[in-house]
Short mmCIF file of C-alpha atoms (C1' of nucleotides) in Angstrom, two decimals:
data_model
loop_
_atom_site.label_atom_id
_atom_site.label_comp_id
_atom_site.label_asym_id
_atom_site.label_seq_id
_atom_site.Cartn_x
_atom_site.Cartn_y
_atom_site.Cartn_z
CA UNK A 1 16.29 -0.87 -4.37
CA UNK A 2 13.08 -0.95 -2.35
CA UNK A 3 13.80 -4.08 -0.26
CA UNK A 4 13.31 -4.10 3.28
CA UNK A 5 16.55 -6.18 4.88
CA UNK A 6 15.41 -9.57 6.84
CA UNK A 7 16.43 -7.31 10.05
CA UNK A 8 13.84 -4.49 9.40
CA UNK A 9 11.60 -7.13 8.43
CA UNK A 10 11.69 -8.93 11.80
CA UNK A 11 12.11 -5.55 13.75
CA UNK A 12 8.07 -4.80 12.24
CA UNK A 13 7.63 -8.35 13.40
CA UNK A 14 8.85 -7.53 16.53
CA UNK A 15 7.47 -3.94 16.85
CA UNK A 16 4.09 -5.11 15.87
CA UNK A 17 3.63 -7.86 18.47
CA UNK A 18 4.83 -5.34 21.28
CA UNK A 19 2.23 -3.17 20.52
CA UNK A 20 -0.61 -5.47 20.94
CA UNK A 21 0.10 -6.04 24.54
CA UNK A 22 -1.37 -4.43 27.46
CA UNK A 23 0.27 -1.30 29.02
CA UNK A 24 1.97 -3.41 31.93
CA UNK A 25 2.73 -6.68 29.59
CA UNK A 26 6.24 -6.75 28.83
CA UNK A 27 8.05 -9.94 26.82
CA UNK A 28 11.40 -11.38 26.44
CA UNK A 29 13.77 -11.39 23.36
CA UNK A 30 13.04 -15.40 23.63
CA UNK A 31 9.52 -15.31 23.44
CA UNK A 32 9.12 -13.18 20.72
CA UNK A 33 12.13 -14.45 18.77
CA UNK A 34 10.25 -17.95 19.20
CA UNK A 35 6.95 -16.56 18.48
CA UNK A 36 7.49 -15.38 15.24
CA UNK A 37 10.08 -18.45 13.93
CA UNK A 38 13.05 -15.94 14.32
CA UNK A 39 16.39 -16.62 14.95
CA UNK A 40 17.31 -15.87 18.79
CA UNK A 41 20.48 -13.93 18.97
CA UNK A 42 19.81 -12.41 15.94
CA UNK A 43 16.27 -10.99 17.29
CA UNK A 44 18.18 -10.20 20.54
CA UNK A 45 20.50 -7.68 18.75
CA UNK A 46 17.99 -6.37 17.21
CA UNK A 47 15.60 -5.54 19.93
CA UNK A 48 19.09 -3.67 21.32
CA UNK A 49 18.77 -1.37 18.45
CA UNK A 50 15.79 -0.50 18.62
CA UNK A 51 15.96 0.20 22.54
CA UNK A 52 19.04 2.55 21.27
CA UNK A 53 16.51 4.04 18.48
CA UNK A 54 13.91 4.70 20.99
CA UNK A 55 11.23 2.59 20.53
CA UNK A 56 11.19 0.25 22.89
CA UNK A 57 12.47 -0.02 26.37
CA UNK A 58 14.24 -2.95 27.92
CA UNK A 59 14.70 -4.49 31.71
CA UNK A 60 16.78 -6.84 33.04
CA UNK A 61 16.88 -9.51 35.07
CA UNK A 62 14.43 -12.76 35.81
CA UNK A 63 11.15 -10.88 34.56
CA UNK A 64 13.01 -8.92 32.15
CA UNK A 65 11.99 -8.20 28.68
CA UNK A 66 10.68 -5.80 25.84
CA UNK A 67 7.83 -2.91 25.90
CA UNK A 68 7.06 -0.20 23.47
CA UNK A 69 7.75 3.22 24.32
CA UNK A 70 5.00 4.60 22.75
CA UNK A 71 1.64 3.24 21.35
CA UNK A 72 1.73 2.18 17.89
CA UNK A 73 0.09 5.54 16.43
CA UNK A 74 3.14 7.21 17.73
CA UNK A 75 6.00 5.43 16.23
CA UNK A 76 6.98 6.48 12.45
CA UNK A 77 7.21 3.11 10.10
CA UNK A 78 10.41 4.61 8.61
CA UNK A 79 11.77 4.65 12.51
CA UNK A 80 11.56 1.31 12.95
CA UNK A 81 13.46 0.59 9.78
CA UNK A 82 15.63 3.25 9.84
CA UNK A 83 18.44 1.81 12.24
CA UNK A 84 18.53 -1.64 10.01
CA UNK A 85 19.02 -0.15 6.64
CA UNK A 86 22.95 1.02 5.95
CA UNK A 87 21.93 3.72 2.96
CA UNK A 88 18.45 4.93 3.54
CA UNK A 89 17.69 7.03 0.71
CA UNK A 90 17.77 6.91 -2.84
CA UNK A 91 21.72 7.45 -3.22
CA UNK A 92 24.52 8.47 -1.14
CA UNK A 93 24.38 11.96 -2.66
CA UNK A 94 20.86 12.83 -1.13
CA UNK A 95 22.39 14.56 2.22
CA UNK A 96 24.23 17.15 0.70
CA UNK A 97 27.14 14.78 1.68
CA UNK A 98 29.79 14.79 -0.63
CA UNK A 99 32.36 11.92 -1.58
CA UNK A 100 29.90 11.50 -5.23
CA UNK A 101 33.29 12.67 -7.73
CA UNK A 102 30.50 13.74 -10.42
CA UNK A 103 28.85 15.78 -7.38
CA UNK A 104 29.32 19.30 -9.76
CA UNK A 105 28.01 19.19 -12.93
CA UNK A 106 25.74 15.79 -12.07
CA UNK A 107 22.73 16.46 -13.10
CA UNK A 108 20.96 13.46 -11.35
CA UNK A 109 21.36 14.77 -7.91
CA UNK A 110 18.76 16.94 -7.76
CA UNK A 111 15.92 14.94 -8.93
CA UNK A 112 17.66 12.20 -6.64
CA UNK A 113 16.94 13.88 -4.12
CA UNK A 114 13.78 15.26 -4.46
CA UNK A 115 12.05 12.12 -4.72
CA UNK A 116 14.04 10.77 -2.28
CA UNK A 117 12.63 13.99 -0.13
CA UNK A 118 9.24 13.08 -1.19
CA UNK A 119 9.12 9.37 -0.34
CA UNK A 120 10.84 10.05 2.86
CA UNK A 121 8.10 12.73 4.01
CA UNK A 122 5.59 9.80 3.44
CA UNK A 123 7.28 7.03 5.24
CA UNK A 124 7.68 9.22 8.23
CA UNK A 125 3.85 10.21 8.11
CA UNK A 126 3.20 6.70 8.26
CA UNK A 127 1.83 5.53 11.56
CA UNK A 128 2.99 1.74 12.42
CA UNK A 129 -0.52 1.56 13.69
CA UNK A 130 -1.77 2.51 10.05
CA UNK A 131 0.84 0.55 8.21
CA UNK A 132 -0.48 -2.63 10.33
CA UNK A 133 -3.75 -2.39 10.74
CA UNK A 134 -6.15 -4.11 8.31
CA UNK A 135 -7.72 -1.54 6.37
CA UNK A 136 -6.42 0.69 4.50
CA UNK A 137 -2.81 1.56 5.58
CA UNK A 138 -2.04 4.07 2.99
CA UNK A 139 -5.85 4.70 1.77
CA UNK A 140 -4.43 2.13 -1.01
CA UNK A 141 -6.54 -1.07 -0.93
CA UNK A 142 -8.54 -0.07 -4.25
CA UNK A 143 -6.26 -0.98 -7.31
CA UNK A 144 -4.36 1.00 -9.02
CA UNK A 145 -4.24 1.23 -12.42
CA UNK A 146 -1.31 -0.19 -14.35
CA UNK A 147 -0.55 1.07 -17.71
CA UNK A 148 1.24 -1.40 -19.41
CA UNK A 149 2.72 0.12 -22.30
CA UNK A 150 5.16 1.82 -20.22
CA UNK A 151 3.39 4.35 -21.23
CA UNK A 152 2.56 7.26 -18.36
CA UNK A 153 -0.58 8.22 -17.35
CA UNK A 154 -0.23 11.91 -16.22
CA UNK A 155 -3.65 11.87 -14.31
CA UNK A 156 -2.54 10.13 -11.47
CA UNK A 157 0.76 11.87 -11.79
CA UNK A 158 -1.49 15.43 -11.31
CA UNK A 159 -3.27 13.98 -8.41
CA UNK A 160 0.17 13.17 -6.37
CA UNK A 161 1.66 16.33 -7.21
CA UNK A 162 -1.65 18.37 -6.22
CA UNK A 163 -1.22 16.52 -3.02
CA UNK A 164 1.90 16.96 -2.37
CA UNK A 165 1.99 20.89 -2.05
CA UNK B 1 16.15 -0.37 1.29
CA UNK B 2 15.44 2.49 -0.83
CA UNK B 3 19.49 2.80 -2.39
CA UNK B 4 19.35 2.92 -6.14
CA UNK B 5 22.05 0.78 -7.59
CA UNK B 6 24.81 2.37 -9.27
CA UNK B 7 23.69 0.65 -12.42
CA UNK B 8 20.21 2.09 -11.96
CA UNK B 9 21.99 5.40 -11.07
CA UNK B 10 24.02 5.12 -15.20
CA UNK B 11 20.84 3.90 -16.73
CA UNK B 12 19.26 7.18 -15.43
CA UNK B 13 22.17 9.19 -16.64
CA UNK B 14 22.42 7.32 -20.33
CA UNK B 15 18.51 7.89 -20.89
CA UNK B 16 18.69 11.31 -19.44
CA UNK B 17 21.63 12.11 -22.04
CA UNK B 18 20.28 10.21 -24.91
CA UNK B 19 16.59 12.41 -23.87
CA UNK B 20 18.31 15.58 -24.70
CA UNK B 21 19.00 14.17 -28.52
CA UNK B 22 17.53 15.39 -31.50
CA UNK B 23 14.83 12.83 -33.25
CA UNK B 24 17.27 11.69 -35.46
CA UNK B 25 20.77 11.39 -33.19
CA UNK B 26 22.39 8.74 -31.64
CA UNK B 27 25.21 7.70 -29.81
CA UNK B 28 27.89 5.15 -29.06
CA UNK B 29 28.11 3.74 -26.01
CA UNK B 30 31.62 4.39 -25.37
CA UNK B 31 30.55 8.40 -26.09
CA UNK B 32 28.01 7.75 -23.24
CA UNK B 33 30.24 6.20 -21.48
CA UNK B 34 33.20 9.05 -21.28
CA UNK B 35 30.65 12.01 -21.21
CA UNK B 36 29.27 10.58 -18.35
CA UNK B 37 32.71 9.61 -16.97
CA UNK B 38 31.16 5.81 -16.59
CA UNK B 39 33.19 2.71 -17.05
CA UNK B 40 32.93 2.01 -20.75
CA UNK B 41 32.31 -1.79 -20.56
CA UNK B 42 29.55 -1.64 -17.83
CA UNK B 43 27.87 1.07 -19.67
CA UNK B 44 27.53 -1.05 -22.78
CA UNK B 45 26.21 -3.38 -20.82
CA UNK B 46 23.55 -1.54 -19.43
CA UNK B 47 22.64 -0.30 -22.71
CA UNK B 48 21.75 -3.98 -23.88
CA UNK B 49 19.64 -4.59 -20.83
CA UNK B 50 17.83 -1.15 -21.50
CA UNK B 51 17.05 -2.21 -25.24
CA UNK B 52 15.57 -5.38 -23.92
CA UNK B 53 14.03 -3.69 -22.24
CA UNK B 54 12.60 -1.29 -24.82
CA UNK B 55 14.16 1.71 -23.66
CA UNK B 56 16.56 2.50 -26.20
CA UNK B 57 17.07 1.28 -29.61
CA UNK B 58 20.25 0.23 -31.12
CA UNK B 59 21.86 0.43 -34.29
CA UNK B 60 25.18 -1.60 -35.31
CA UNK B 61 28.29 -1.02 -37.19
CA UNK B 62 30.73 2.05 -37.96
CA UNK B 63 28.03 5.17 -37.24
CA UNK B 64 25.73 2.63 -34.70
CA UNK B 65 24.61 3.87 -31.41
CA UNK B 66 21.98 4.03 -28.84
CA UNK B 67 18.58 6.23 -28.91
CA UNK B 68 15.40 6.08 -27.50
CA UNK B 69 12.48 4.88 -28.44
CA UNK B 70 10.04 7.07 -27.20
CA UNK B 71 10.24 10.45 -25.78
CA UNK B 72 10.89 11.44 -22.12
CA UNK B 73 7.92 12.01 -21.02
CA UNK B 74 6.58 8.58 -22.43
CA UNK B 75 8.83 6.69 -20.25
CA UNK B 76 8.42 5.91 -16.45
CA UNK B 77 10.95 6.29 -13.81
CA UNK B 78 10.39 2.42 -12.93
CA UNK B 79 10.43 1.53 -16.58
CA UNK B 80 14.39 2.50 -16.46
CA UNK B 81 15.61 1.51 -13.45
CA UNK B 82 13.55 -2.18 -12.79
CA UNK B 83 16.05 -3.97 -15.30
CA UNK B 84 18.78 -3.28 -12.31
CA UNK B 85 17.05 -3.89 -9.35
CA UNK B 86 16.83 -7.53 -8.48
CA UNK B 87 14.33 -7.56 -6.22
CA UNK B 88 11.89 -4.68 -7.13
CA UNK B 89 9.56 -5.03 -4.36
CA UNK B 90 9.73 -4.00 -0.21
CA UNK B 91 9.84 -8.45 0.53
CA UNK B 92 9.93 -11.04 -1.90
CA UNK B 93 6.36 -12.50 -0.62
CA UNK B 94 4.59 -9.04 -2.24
CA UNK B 95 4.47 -10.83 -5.75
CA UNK B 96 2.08 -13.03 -3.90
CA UNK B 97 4.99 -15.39 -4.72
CA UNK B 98 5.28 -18.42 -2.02
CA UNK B 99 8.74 -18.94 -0.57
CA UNK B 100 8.52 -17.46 2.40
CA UNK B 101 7.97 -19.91 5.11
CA UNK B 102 6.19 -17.80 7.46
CA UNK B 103 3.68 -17.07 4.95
CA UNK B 104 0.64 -18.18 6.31
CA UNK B 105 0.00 -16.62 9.62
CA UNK B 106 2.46 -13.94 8.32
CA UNK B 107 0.81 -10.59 9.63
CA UNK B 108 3.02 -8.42 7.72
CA UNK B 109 2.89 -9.60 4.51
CA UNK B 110 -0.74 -7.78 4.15
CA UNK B 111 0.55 -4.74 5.25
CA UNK B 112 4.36 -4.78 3.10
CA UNK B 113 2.27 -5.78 -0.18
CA UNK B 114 -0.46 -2.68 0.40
CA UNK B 115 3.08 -0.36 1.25
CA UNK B 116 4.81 -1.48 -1.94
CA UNK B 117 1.72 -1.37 -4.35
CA UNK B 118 1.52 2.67 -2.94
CA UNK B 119 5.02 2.92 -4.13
CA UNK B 120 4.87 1.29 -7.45
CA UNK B 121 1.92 2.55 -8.09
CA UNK B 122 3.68 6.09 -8.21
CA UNK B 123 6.78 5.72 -9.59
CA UNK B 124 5.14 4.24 -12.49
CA UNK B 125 3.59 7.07 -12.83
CA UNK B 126 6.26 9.23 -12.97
CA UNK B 127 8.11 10.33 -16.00
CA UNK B 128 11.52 10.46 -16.66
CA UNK B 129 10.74 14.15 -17.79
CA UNK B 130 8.94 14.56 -14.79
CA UNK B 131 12.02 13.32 -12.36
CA UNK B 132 14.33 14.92 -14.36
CA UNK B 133 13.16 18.31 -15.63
CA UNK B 134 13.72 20.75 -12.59
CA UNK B 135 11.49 22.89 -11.61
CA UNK B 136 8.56 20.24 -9.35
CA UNK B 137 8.88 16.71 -10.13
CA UNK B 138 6.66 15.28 -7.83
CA UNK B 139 6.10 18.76 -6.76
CA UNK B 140 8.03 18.58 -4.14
CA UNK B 141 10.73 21.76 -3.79
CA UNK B 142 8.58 22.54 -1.26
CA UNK B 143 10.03 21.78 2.34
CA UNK B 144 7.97 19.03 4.10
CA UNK B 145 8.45 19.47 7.64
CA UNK B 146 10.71 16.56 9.20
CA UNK B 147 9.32 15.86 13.25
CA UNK B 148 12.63 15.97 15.32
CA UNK B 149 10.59 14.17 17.83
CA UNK B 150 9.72 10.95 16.05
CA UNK B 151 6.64 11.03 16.57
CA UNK B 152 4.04 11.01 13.37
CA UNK B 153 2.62 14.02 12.76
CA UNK B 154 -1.21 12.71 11.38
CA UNK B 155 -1.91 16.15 9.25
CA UNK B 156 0.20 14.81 6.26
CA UNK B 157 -1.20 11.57 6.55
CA UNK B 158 -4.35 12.70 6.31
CA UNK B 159 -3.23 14.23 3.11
CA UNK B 160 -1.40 11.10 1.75
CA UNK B 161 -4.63 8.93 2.56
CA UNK B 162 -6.89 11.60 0.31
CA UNK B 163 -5.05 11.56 -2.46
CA UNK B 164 -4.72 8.11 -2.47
CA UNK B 165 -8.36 7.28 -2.86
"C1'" DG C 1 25.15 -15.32 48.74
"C1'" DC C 2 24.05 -17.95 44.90
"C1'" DA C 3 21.74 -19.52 40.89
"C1'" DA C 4 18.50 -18.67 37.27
"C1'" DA C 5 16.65 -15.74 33.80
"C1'" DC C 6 17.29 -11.99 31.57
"C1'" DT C 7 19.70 -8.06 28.74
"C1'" DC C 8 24.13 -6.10 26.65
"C1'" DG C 9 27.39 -5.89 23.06
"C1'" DG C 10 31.60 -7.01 20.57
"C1'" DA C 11 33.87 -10.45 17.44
"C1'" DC C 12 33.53 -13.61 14.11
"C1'" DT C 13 32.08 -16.48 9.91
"C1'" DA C 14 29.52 -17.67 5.84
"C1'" DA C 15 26.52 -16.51 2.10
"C1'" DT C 16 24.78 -13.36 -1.03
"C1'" DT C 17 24.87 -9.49 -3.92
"C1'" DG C 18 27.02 -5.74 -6.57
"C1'" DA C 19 30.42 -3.66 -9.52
"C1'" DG C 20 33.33 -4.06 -12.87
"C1'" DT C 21 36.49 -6.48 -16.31
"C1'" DC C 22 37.69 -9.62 -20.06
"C1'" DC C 23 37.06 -12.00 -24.06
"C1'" DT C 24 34.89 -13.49 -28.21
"C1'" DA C 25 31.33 -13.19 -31.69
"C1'" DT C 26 28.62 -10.56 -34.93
"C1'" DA C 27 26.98 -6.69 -37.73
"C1'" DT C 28 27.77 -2.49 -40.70
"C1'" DC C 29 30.10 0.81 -43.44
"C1'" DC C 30 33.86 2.36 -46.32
"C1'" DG D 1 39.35 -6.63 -45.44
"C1'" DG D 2 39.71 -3.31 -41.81
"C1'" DA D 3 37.69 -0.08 -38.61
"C1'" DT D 4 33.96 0.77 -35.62
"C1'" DA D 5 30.00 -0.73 -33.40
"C1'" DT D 6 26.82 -3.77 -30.64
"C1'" DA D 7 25.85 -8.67 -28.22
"C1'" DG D 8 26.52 -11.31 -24.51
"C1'" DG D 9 28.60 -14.92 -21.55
"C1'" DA D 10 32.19 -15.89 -17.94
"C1'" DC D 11 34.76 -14.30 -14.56
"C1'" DT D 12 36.94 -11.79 -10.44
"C1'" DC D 13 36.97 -8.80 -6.51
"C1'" DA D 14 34.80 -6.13 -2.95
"C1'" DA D 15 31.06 -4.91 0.01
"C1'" DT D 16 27.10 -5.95 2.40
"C1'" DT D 17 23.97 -8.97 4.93
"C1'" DA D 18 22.55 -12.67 7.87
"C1'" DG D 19 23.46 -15.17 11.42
"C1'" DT D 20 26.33 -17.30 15.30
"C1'" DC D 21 29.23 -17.40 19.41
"C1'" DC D 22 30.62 -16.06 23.64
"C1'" DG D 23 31.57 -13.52 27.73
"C1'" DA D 24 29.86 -9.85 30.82
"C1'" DG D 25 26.50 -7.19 33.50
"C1'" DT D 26 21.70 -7.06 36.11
"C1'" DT D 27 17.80 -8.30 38.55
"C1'" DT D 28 14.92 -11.49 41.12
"C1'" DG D 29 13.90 -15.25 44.16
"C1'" DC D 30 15.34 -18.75 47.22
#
DNA sequence: GCAAACTCGGACTAATTGAGTCCTATATCC
DNA sequence: GGATATAGGACTCAATTAGTCCGAGTTTGC
């Protein structure tokens, strides 16, 4: 769990270097596939998806290339990821969907999908411009503690929950 | 991203189960196993990697089984699940590990490693009796409202950010 | 009209990972 | 010694991921 594929990874590549151009600037899937050391075709299809996700627009022909649709502050980090990971959620239960054979009497689904409700809600708050810039994306360059007993330490466990409603 | 592994998904149900025991119960794995409707050899097998990982104590021969060690709400989410996830992390360059070729001049790898610290940072802090119990695990039965729109709504990020600090 | 520089998109292959099984060894209790 | 457990390595099969190949459609400039 938790890893980004190498497409969603290049797709922030991507979606990052389009939004530092200027409002006219567009670029081609060559240049920025070259740019960044990424495979060609590969960065081609993937600029494709995102054009069908919204995010960035294409044109064709000798000038051609790739722009953002919106500025950077506009465009959710989980919707640039979203069209490059199969399962996005915590299991395959989380929609409501069925096809789970322990779906009645499992007694996992519901805290399944509660966190996965929770982290969701927080990667669609998340700006691209935030999760790029330099500072202090999620407000989370100070350290945070690490207990290492395993042991929990409910304190920070209040302070997300008090947040969270 | 984000998918649990079915292994992760047992271990959760095994230390859930084995939670619910009195102080001085235990069980075979095959009883886990069939309660659970799991396949018996993979469940054993997950039991091992949980006692390595101090999860659950084991005792051999004819009345042997599995317990826990310590309580539910002494044991973190991540605690259980990290033995199945290989790569426990949003990219393999967040350990600050080199491998990545890109890695200097890299202008995500700031941003991913901030993103995933967020994230670990809160799942270790939640408890299994936390996730599981069910009224509010991370206090979130509350609906958080989903933009149709795709574009990032900066109220609840302005939440996330304060709670973070 | 033609060629060059692009995007578009399906089909295909190879590598990696995940899920699950099988088999053998070892410990404990009666 | 036999029954019931855990311990753990080796293995197979399936699914997913990463990446390539290739042909087709579009726009621009000469």
């Amino acid at each position: 769990m938790w890893k980004l594929s190498r497409k969603s990874e290049y797709a922030l590549m991507v979606v990052q270097r389009l939004g530092a151009l200027g409002p006219s600037e567009q670029l081609p899937a060559s240049v920025l596939a070259d740019d960044g050391d990424l495979p060609r075709d590969l960065t081609a299809k993937i600029l494709q998806e995102l054009r069908q996700a919204g995010i960035v627009q294409s044109s064709r022909g000798v000038a051609g290339g790739y722009r953002l649709v919106r500025p950077l502050d506009s465009v959710a980090f989980l919707d640039v990821v979203r069209p490059f990971e199969e399962h996005l959620g915590l299991a395959d239960c989380v929609d409501g969907d069925g096809g789970c054979k322990r779906a009645e009497g499992c007694t996992l689904q519901g805290p399944v999908a509660r966190l996965n409700h929770w982290l969701m809600g927080h990667l669609r708050g998340l700006s691209m411009a935030e999760f790029v810039g330099p500072g202090r994306g999620l407000g989370l360059t100070v350290d945070m503690p690490q207990p290492s007993t395993g042991r929990v330490s409910s304190d920070r466990l209040g302070s997300v929950r008090r947040n969270a409603l």
